[in-house]
Amino acid sequence: MNKTIYPIGIQNFEKIRKGGYLYIDKTALIYQLANTGSYYFLSRPRRFGKSLLLSTLEAYFQGKKELFEGLAIEKLEKEWTEHPILHLDLNIARYASTSDLEDILNRNLVAWEKLYGADPAERSLPLRFAGIIDRAYHKTGQRTVILIDEYDKPLLQNLHDEETQNQLRNMLKPFYGVLKTMDRAIRFALLTGVTKFGKVSVFSDLNNLDDISMRVPYAAICGITEEELRTYFEDDIHELASSLKLTYDETRTLLKRRYDGYHFVAEGPGLYNPFSLLNTFKYMRIDDYWFETGTPSYLVELLKHTHYDLYEMANTETDADTLNSIDSDSNNPIPVIYQSGYLTIKDYDPEFKIYRLGFPNREVEEGFIKYLLPFYTSVSAPKTPFEIGQFVREVRSGNYDAFFRRLQSFFADTPYEVIAGQKPERDTELHYQNVLFIVFRLVGLYTKVEYHTSNGRIDLVLQTDRYIYIMEFKLNGTAEEALRQIDEKQYALPFANDERKLFKIGVNFSSETRNIEKWMVE
């Protein structure tokens, strides 16, 4: 039986080391970070180890040498100097108003003032913060270390409430700005979060922060690399292979397809999701562990609010400035989706500095697309797996009529308010394309699918072991026209020598009825 103790949900470095939990050694990178600069910002998706990174830095700056025995940093650090630590965690509250944020900040300030003293003349939150940093420095003789976890939680929870977000931003901006004004008393500072808010933001005055989110040296400071997988989990992989009745190589391939694929730097190392990987080895079962721990409702609301084309989301190209910055008034959801971990870097064009994005792995793609379905159709979340299973069975059995009747019901039961926005004609067309994208992307997880769209038309090739479906979708045309286009464009030519049965299907969607009007099969 595997005797490894996995640190699932444990974010305290001291608890991990004293409790005998598995620790993947990131301390060489931590030493480099701490000794080559002073002010940093790191963006990573949730459950990727940001809190553990801060806890490890806290133990390091507390001089707790005994906790680092046997780790890389033990040979690098000689002095182990103890510094005063101000560790602020904004992940522990819901921020429905500015009073919630004020309560959290005040609670931390009061605790620090008990340690380092208070000055009655310091009444505002920023002044109290600055005074604490200064007194901590003078009282201990060592510069202060400041660690802020989930700095963006208040802003992210109010992504669609511009007034509240502005109020929260106006509170955080001068508070974080203290890091710059108190430079003489600060040894090190690191802010972490899921996102980076740009332009008129909490960072606009804090221009001394080094954003390492897309820096090559720190690409693997959170997450698990291929090399670390081999070093720390070799026995686990063999045990998992036995449990799943697969070979070692098949298991490695399965893990890679399911949990690998995060790239935070162009041409940087691929990273496994640590939360999913640790759960997989603890329970010896493949599952959607990361996705099940949180529902990205703010992402879906952003997609719907901006009437975004989901096909574009899964095939988008953008630049570093866009990826690195989120503006509250922006109609582009891509930076939020990327920084939240639902898209990642797939390719990079160095000449034009353009990034191509896509889903990092099967867990994220399947989980996110399944999560989208109830927001775009009348299908409830509990029924989503059943409906998709039925779609796949119908495609595999060649029952295309049942498939399209089911698809018709998706459109027929969808309230008009879900479809139409400020521009009903455009939004109806977009909704129809988005529903088709969701359905065929999910079906494509179990079959082979090629999906193309342009100017209101969609052509699609769906392949199973027994059948090939070539489909052309028309908007406000006719099914006959769609079928004729399949022949005119010779879409079936690549399959001329294929032994599988081929169906050519022309489909017409009516914006008037907001549904599939007719399909024809040849």
Coordinates of C-alpha atoms in Angstrom, one line a residue:
M1 CA 0.0 0.0 0.0
N2 CA 1.2 3.5 -0.8
K3 CA 2.5 5.2 2.4
T4 CA 2.9 8.7 0.9
I5 CA 1.0 11.4 2.7
Y6 CA -0.3 13.8 0.2
P7 CA -0.7 17.5 1.3
I8 CA -4.1 18.0 -0.3
G9 CA -5.7 21.2 1.0
I10 CA -2.7 21.9 3.2
Q11 CA -1.1 25.2 2.5
N12 CA 1.2 25.6 5.6
F13 CA 4.8 24.7 4.9
E14 CA 5.7 24.0 8.5
K15 CA 2.7 21.6 8.9
I16 CA 3.8 19.8 5.7
R17 CA 7.4 19.4 6.9
K18 CA 6.7 18.4 10.4
G19 CA 3.8 16.2 9.5
G20 CA 5.8 14.1 7.0
Y21 CA 3.7 15.1 4.0
L22 CA 5.1 15.0 0.5
Y23 CA 6.8 18.3 -0.5
I24 CA 8.0 19.0 -4.0
D25 CA 11.1 21.0 -3.6
K26 CA 10.8 24.5 -5.0
T27 CA 13.3 26.1 -2.6
A28 CA 16.0 26.7 -5.1
L29 CA 13.6 29.0 -7.0
I30 CA 12.5 30.5 -3.7
Y31 CA 16.1 31.4 -2.8
Q32 CA 16.7 32.9 -6.2
L33 CA 13.5 34.9 -5.9
A34 CA 14.3 36.2 -2.4
N35 CA 17.9 37.1 -3.2
T36 CA 17.7 38.8 -6.6
G37 CA 14.9 41.3 -6.0
S38 CA 12.6 42.9 -3.5
Y39 CA 9.1 43.4 -4.9
Y40 CA 7.2 40.7 -6.9
F41 CA 3.8 39.9 -8.2
L42 CA 2.7 36.4 -9.3
S43 CA -0.5 35.4 -11.0
R44 CA -1.5 31.7 -11.1
P45 CA -4.9 29.9 -11.2
R46 CA -6.5 28.7 -8.0
R47 CA -5.3 25.5 -6.3
F48 CA -1.9 25.9 -8.0
G49 CA 0.2 26.3 -4.8
K50 CA 0.4 30.1 -4.4
S51 CA -0.5 30.0 -0.7
L52 CA 2.0 27.3 0.0
L53 CA 4.7 29.4 -1.8
L54 CA 3.9 32.3 0.5
S55 CA 4.0 30.0 3.5
T56 CA 7.4 28.6 2.5
L57 CA 8.7 32.2 2.1
E58 CA 7.4 33.0 5.5
A59 CA 9.2 30.1 7.1
Y60 CA 12.4 31.0 5.2
F61 CA 12.3 34.7 6.3
Q62 CA 11.6 33.6 9.9
G63 CA 14.9 31.8 9.8
K64 CA 13.4 28.3 10.5
K65 CA 16.4 26.4 9.1
E66 CA 15.3 23.1 10.6
L67 CA 12.2 23.0 8.3
F68 CA 14.4 23.1 5.2
E69 CA 16.7 20.1 6.1
G70 CA 17.4 18.1 3.0
L71 CA 16.0 20.7 0.6
A72 CA 18.0 22.6 -2.0
I73 CA 17.9 25.9 -0.1
E74 CA 19.8 24.3 2.8
K75 CA 23.0 24.4 0.9
L76 CA 22.4 27.9 -0.5
E77 CA 21.4 29.9 2.5
K78 CA 24.2 30.6 5.1
E79 CA 22.7 33.2 7.5
W80 CA 19.0 32.3 8.1
T81 CA 18.2 35.8 9.4
E82 CA 14.8 36.3 11.1
H83 CA 12.7 39.1 9.7
P84 CA 9.4 40.5 10.9
I85 CA 6.6 39.1 8.7
L86 CA 3.3 40.8 7.7
H87 CA 1.2 38.1 6.1
L88 CA -2.2 39.2 4.7
D89 CA -4.6 36.6 3.4
L90 CA -7.6 38.1 1.5
N91 CA -9.0 34.7 0.6
I92 CA -11.0 34.3 3.9
A93 CA -14.0 36.6 3.2
R94 CA -16.7 37.5 0.8
Y95 CA -16.6 41.1 -0.2
A96 CA -20.1 42.3 -0.8
S97 CA -19.2 45.9 0.3
T98 CA -16.2 48.0 1.3
S99 CA -17.0 47.3 5.0
D100 CA -16.1 43.6 4.5
L101 CA -12.7 44.7 3.1
E102 CA -12.2 47.2 5.9
D103 CA -13.0 44.6 8.5
I104 CA -10.4 42.2 7.2
L105 CA -7.7 44.9 6.8
N106 CA -8.4 46.3 10.3
R107 CA -8.3 42.9 11.9
N108 CA -4.8 42.3 10.5
L109 CA -3.6 45.8 11.4
V110 CA -4.8 45.4 15.0
A111 CA -3.0 42.0 15.3
W112 CA 0.2 43.6 13.9
E113 CA -0.1 46.7 16.2
K114 CA -0.2 44.4 19.2
L115 CA 3.2 43.1 18.1
Y116 CA 4.9 46.3 17.0
G117 CA 2.9 49.1 18.6
A118 CA 0.4 51.7 17.4
D119 CA 0.3 55.5 16.9
P120 CA -3.0 57.3 17.7
A121 CA -2.1 59.8 15.0
E122 CA -2.3 57.0 12.4
R123 CA -6.1 56.8 11.7
S124 CA -6.4 55.7 8.1
L125 CA -5.7 52.1 7.0
P126 CA -2.7 53.0 4.8
L127 CA -1.1 55.2 7.5
R128 CA -1.5 52.4 10.1
F129 CA 0.0 49.9 7.6
A130 CA 3.0 52.2 7.0
G131 CA 3.5 52.8 10.7
I132 CA 3.5 49.1 11.4
I133 CA 6.1 48.4 8.7
D134 CA 8.4 51.2 10.1
R135 CA 8.0 50.1 13.8
A136 CA 8.6 46.5 12.9
Y137 CA 11.9 47.5 11.2
H138 CA 13.1 49.6 14.1
K139 CA 11.9 47.2 16.8
T140 CA 13.6 44.1 15.3
G141 CA 16.5 45.7 13.5
Q142 CA 15.6 43.8 10.4
R143 CA 13.6 45.0 7.4
T144 CA 10.0 43.8 7.1
V145 CA 8.8 41.0 4.8
I146 CA 5.3 41.5 3.4
L147 CA 3.3 38.6 1.9
I148 CA -0.2 39.2 0.4
D149 CA -2.3 36.2 -0.6
E150 CA -5.1 36.6 -3.2
Y151 CA -4.7 40.4 -3.4
D152 CA -7.5 40.5 -6.1
K153 CA -10.2 38.5 -4.3
P154 CA -12.4 41.6 -3.5
L155 CA -12.2 42.9 -7.1
L156 CA -12.8 39.5 -8.7
Q157 CA -15.9 38.9 -6.6
N158 CA -17.3 42.2 -7.9
L159 CA -16.3 41.9 -11.5
H160 CA -19.7 43.0 -12.8
D161 CA -20.4 45.6 -10.1
E162 CA -18.5 48.6 -11.4
E163 CA -19.5 50.9 -8.5
T164 CA -18.5 48.4 -5.7
Q165 CA -15.3 47.5 -7.6
N166 CA -14.3 51.2 -7.9
Q167 CA -14.9 51.6 -4.1
L168 CA -12.8 48.5 -3.3
R169 CA -10.1 49.6 -5.7
N170 CA -9.9 53.0 -4.1
M171 CA -9.4 51.3 -0.8
L172 CA -6.7 48.9 -2.0
K173 CA -4.8 51.3 -4.1
P174 CA -3.4 53.5 -1.3
F175 CA -3.0 50.5 1.0
Y176 CA -0.8 48.6 -1.5
G177 CA 0.9 51.9 -2.4
V178 CA 2.5 51.8 1.1
L179 CA 4.9 49.2 -0.3
K180 CA 6.5 51.9 -2.4
T181 CA 6.6 54.7 0.1
M182 CA 8.1 52.4 2.8
D183 CA 10.8 51.0 0.7
R184 CA 13.6 51.8 3.2
A185 CA 11.9 49.5 5.8
I186 CA 11.0 46.6 3.5
R187 CA 13.3 43.6 2.8
F188 CA 10.9 41.6 0.5
A189 CA 7.3 41.7 -0.8
L190 CA 5.2 39.3 -2.8
L191 CA 1.6 39.7 -3.9
T192 CA -0.2 36.7 -5.4
G193 CA -3.6 36.4 -7.1
V194 CA -5.5 34.8 -9.9
T195 CA -5.7 38.0 -12.0
K196 CA -3.9 41.2 -12.7
F197 CA -6.1 44.3 -13.0
G198 CA -4.6 46.9 -15.3
K199 CA -4.8 50.6 -16.2
V200 CA -6.6 52.5 -13.5
S201 CA -5.9 49.8 -10.9
V202 CA -4.4 48.9 -7.6
F203 CA -1.0 48.7 -9.3
S204 CA -1.0 52.0 -11.1
D205 CA 1.1 53.6 -8.3
L206 CA 3.0 50.5 -7.5
N207 CA 5.3 50.5 -10.5
N208 CA 8.2 48.9 -8.6
L209 CA 6.6 45.4 -8.7
D210 CA 8.3 42.8 -10.8
D211 CA 5.6 40.7 -12.4
I212 CA 7.1 37.2 -12.7
S213 CA 3.9 35.6 -14.0
M214 CA 5.3 35.2 -17.5
R215 CA 9.0 35.1 -16.7
V216 CA 11.0 32.1 -17.8
P217 CA 13.1 31.6 -14.6
Y218 CA 9.9 31.3 -12.5
A219 CA 7.6 29.4 -14.9
A220 CA 7.7 26.3 -12.7
I221 CA 7.6 28.0 -9.2
C222 CA 4.0 26.6 -8.9
G223 CA 2.7 23.4 -10.5
I224 CA 4.4 20.1 -11.2
T225 CA 6.8 19.6 -14.1
E226 CA 7.4 16.4 -16.1
E227 CA 10.7 16.0 -14.4
E228 CA 9.1 16.4 -10.9
L229 CA 6.5 13.9 -11.9
R230 CA 9.2 11.3 -12.6
T231 CA 11.2 12.2 -9.5
Y232 CA 8.4 12.3 -6.9
F233 CA 5.7 10.0 -8.3
E234 CA 7.3 7.1 -10.1
D235 CA 6.0 4.5 -7.7
D236 CA 2.6 6.2 -7.7
I237 CA 2.3 5.9 -11.5
H238 CA 3.1 2.2 -11.3
E239 CA 0.4 1.7 -8.6
L240 CA -2.1 3.8 -10.6
A241 CA -1.4 1.7 -13.7
S242 CA -2.1 -1.5 -11.8
S243 CA -5.3 0.0 -10.4
L244 CA -6.5 1.1 -13.8
K245 CA -5.3 -2.1 -15.5
L246 CA -3.2 -0.1 -17.9
T247 CA 0.5 -0.2 -18.8
Y248 CA 2.9 2.3 -17.3
D249 CA 3.2 4.2 -20.6
E250 CA -0.5 4.2 -21.1
T251 CA -0.9 5.7 -17.6
R252 CA 1.7 8.3 -18.2
T253 CA -0.1 9.3 -21.5
L254 CA -3.5 9.4 -19.6
L255 CA -2.1 11.7 -16.9
K256 CA -0.5 14.0 -19.4
R257 CA -3.7 14.3 -21.5
R258 CA -5.8 14.8 -18.4
Y259 CA -3.8 17.1 -16.1
D260 CA -0.7 18.5 -18.0
G261 CA -0.5 21.3 -20.5
Y262 CA -0.4 24.5 -18.5
H263 CA 2.1 27.0 -20.1
F264 CA 2.5 30.3 -18.4
V265 CA 5.6 31.3 -20.5
A266 CA 6.1 31.0 -24.3
E267 CA 8.1 27.8 -24.9
G268 CA 8.2 27.3 -21.1
P269 CA 7.8 23.9 -19.4
G270 CA 4.4 22.2 -19.5
L271 CA 2.9 22.0 -16.0
Y272 CA 0.6 19.5 -14.3
N273 CA -2.2 20.7 -12.1
P274 CA -0.9 19.9 -8.6
F275 CA -4.3 19.6 -7.0
S276 CA -5.6 17.1 -9.5
L277 CA -2.4 15.1 -9.6
L278 CA -2.2 14.7 -5.8
N279 CA -5.8 13.6 -5.6
T280 CA -5.4 11.1 -8.4
F281 CA -2.5 9.4 -6.6
K282 CA -4.2 9.5 -3.2
Y283 CA -7.4 7.9 -4.5
M284 CA -5.9 6.0 -7.4
R285 CA -8.6 7.3 -9.7
I286 CA -8.9 9.7 -12.6
D287 CA -11.4 12.4 -12.0
D288 CA -12.1 16.1 -12.4
Y289 CA -10.6 17.1 -9.1
W290 CA -9.6 20.7 -9.8
F291 CA -12.8 21.7 -11.6
E292 CA -15.0 20.2 -9.0
T293 CA -13.6 22.5 -6.2
G294 CA -14.9 25.7 -7.7
T295 CA -17.5 26.9 -10.2
P296 CA -16.3 29.8 -12.4
S297 CA -19.7 31.5 -12.4
Y298 CA -18.1 34.9 -12.9
L299 CA -16.4 33.6 -16.1
V300 CA -19.7 32.4 -17.6
E301 CA -21.4 35.7 -16.6
L302 CA -18.6 37.6 -18.3
L303 CA -19.0 35.5 -21.5
K304 CA -22.7 36.1 -21.6
H305 CA -22.5 39.7 -20.7
T306 CA -20.1 40.4 -23.6
H307 CA -22.0 38.1 -26.0
Y308 CA -18.7 36.3 -26.7
D309 CA -18.2 33.8 -29.6
L310 CA -17.2 30.6 -27.8
Y311 CA -15.5 29.3 -31.0
E312 CA -13.2 32.3 -30.8
M313 CA -12.5 31.6 -27.1
A314 CA -11.1 28.2 -27.9
N315 CA -9.0 29.4 -30.8
T316 CA -8.0 32.9 -29.8
E317 CA -4.8 34.8 -30.6
T318 CA -3.6 37.8 -28.5
D319 CA -0.6 39.6 -27.2
A320 CA 1.2 39.8 -23.8
D321 CA -0.3 43.2 -22.9
T322 CA -3.8 41.7 -23.2
L323 CA -3.0 38.6 -21.2
N324 CA -1.3 40.5 -18.4
S325 CA -4.1 43.0 -17.7
I326 CA -7.7 43.0 -16.8
D327 CA -9.8 46.1 -17.0
S328 CA -13.2 46.3 -15.2
D329 CA -14.8 48.0 -18.2
S330 CA -13.3 45.7 -20.8
N331 CA -15.6 43.6 -23.1
N332 CA -12.8 41.1 -23.7
P333 CA -13.2 38.1 -21.3
I334 CA -10.0 36.3 -22.6
P335 CA -7.6 37.8 -20.0
V336 CA -9.8 36.7 -17.1
I337 CA -10.3 33.2 -18.6
Y338 CA -6.6 32.8 -19.3
Q339 CA -5.4 34.0 -15.9
S340 CA -8.1 31.9 -14.2
G341 CA -6.5 28.8 -15.8
Y342 CA -9.2 27.8 -18.3
L343 CA -7.1 28.7 -21.2
T344 CA -3.3 28.5 -21.6
I345 CA -0.5 29.3 -24.0
K346 CA -0.4 26.8 -26.9
D347 CA 1.9 28.5 -29.3
Y348 CA 3.9 31.8 -29.7
D349 CA 4.9 33.8 -32.8
P350 CA 8.1 35.7 -31.7
E351 CA 8.1 37.9 -34.8
F352 CA 4.7 39.5 -34.1
K353 CA 4.7 38.6 -30.3
I354 CA 1.3 36.9 -30.7
Y355 CA 0.1 34.1 -28.4
R356 CA -2.3 31.3 -29.4
L357 CA -4.4 30.1 -26.6
G358 CA -6.4 26.9 -26.0
F359 CA -7.6 24.6 -23.3
P360 CA -4.7 23.2 -21.3
N361 CA -6.0 19.6 -20.9
R362 CA -9.0 17.3 -21.0
E363 CA -10.0 18.0 -17.4
V364 CA -10.4 21.7 -18.0
E365 CA -12.0 21.5 -21.5
E366 CA -14.5 18.9 -20.5
G367 CA -15.3 20.5 -17.2
F368 CA -15.6 24.0 -18.5
I369 CA -17.7 23.1 -21.6
K370 CA -20.1 20.9 -19.5
Y371 CA -20.4 23.8 -17.0
L372 CA -21.4 26.2 -19.9
L373 CA -24.2 24.0 -21.2
P374 CA -26.9 24.9 -18.6
F375 CA -26.1 28.6 -19.0
Y376 CA -26.8 28.5 -22.8
T377 CA -29.7 25.9 -22.8
S378 CA -32.5 24.8 -20.6
V379 CA -30.6 21.6 -19.6
S380 CA -30.0 21.5 -15.9
A381 CA -26.5 20.8 -14.6
P382 CA -27.4 17.4 -13.1
K383 CA -28.8 16.3 -16.5
T384 CA -25.8 17.5 -18.6
P385 CA -23.8 14.2 -18.4
F386 CA -27.0 12.2 -19.4
E387 CA -27.8 14.5 -22.4
I388 CA -24.2 14.4 -23.7
G389 CA -24.1 10.6 -23.2
Q390 CA -27.3 10.3 -25.3
F391 CA -25.8 12.5 -28.0
V392 CA -22.7 10.4 -28.2
R393 CA -24.7 7.1 -28.2
E394 CA -26.9 8.4 -31.0
V395 CA -23.8 9.5 -33.1
R396 CA -22.1 6.2 -32.5
S397 CA -25.2 4.2 -33.5
G398 CA -25.8 6.2 -36.7
N399 CA -29.2 7.6 -35.3
Y400 CA -28.8 11.1 -36.7
D401 CA -32.6 11.8 -36.6
A402 CA -32.6 11.3 -32.8
F403 CA -29.5 13.4 -32.5
F404 CA -31.1 16.4 -34.3
R405 CA -34.4 16.1 -32.5
R406 CA -32.5 16.3 -29.2
L407 CA -30.6 19.3 -30.5
Q408 CA -33.9 20.9 -31.5
S409 CA -35.2 20.5 -28.0
F410 CA -32.1 22.4 -26.7
F411 CA -33.1 25.4 -28.7
A412 CA -36.9 25.1 -28.3
D413 CA -36.8 25.2 -24.5
T414 CA -34.3 28.1 -24.2
P415 CA -36.0 31.3 -22.9
Y416 CA -35.7 34.3 -25.3
E417 CA -34.0 36.3 -22.6
V418 CA -31.1 33.9 -22.6
I419 CA -30.6 34.4 -26.3
A420 CA -31.1 38.0 -27.2
G421 CA -29.2 41.0 -25.9
Q422 CA -29.0 44.5 -27.3
K423 CA -28.8 43.3 -30.9
P424 CA -31.4 40.4 -31.2
E425 CA -30.5 39.4 -34.7
R426 CA -26.8 39.2 -34.0
D427 CA -27.2 37.6 -30.6
T428 CA -29.7 35.0 -31.9
E429 CA -27.1 33.9 -34.5
L430 CA -24.3 33.9 -31.9
H431 CA -26.4 31.9 -29.5
Y432 CA -27.1 29.3 -32.1
Q433 CA -23.4 29.0 -32.9
N434 CA -22.5 28.9 -29.2
V435 CA -24.9 26.0 -28.5
L436 CA -23.6 24.1 -31.5
F437 CA -20.0 24.7 -30.3
I438 CA -20.8 23.4 -26.8
V439 CA -22.6 20.3 -28.0
F440 CA -20.1 19.4 -30.7
R441 CA -17.1 20.2 -28.5
L442 CA -18.5 17.8 -25.8
V443 CA -19.4 15.1 -28.4
G444 CA -15.9 15.6 -29.8
L445 CA -14.3 14.5 -26.5
Y446 CA -15.6 11.0 -27.3
T447 CA -15.3 11.1 -31.0
K448 CA -13.2 12.8 -33.6
V449 CA -14.5 16.2 -34.6
E450 CA -13.3 19.1 -36.9
Y451 CA -15.3 22.3 -36.5
H452 CA -15.1 25.4 -38.7
T453 CA -17.2 28.5 -38.8
S454 CA -17.4 31.7 -40.9
N455 CA -20.1 34.2 -41.8
G456 CA -23.0 32.4 -40.1
R457 CA -22.1 29.1 -41.7
I458 CA -20.7 26.1 -39.9
D459 CA -19.2 23.0 -41.5
L460 CA -18.4 20.0 -39.3
V461 CA -16.9 16.6 -39.7
L462 CA -17.7 14.1 -37.0
Q463 CA -16.0 10.6 -37.0
T464 CA -16.7 7.5 -35.0
D465 CA -15.4 3.9 -35.5
R466 CA -18.3 3.1 -37.9
Y467 CA -19.6 6.4 -39.3
I468 CA -18.4 9.7 -40.8
Y469 CA -20.8 12.7 -40.6
I470 CA -20.2 15.7 -42.8
M471 CA -22.5 18.5 -41.8
E472 CA -23.1 22.0 -43.2
F473 CA -25.2 24.5 -41.2
K474 CA -27.0 27.4 -42.8
L475 CA -28.6 30.4 -41.1
N476 CA -31.9 31.5 -42.7
G477 CA -31.1 29.5 -45.8
T478 CA -32.3 26.0 -46.7
A479 CA -31.2 22.5 -45.8
E480 CA -31.1 21.8 -49.6
E481 CA -28.5 24.7 -50.0
A482 CA -26.4 23.3 -47.2
L483 CA -26.4 19.8 -48.7
R484 CA -25.6 21.2 -52.1
Q485 CA -22.6 23.1 -50.6
I486 CA -21.1 19.9 -49.2
D487 CA -21.0 18.5 -52.8
E488 CA -19.8 21.8 -54.4
K489 CA -17.0 22.2 -51.9
Q490 CA -16.1 18.5 -52.1
Y491 CA -16.1 18.1 -48.3
A492 CA -16.4 14.3 -48.7
L493 CA -13.4 13.9 -51.0
P494 CA -10.8 13.1 -48.2
F495 CA -13.0 10.1 -47.2
A496 CA -13.5 8.6 -50.7
N497 CA -11.5 5.4 -49.8
D498 CA -12.8 5.1 -46.2
E499 CA -14.7 2.0 -45.4
R500 CA -16.9 3.7 -42.8
K501 CA -20.4 4.7 -43.8
L502 CA -20.6 8.4 -44.7
F503 CA -23.6 10.7 -44.1
K504 CA -23.8 14.1 -45.7
I505 CA -26.2 16.3 -43.7
G506 CA -27.5 19.8 -44.6
V507 CA -29.0 21.7 -41.8
N508 CA -30.9 25.1 -41.7
F509 CA -31.4 27.2 -38.6
S510 CA -34.1 29.9 -38.6
S511 CA -33.6 33.1 -36.6
E512 CA -37.3 33.6 -36.7
T513 CA -38.2 30.4 -34.9
R514 CA -34.7 30.4 -33.1
N515 CA -34.4 26.7 -33.9
I516 CA -33.3 24.1 -36.4
E517 CA -35.9 24.4 -39.1
K518 CA -34.9 21.3 -41.2
W519 CA -32.2 18.8 -41.9
M520 CA -31.6 16.6 -45.0
V521 CA -29.4 13.5 -45.2
E522 CA -27.8 12.0 -48.3

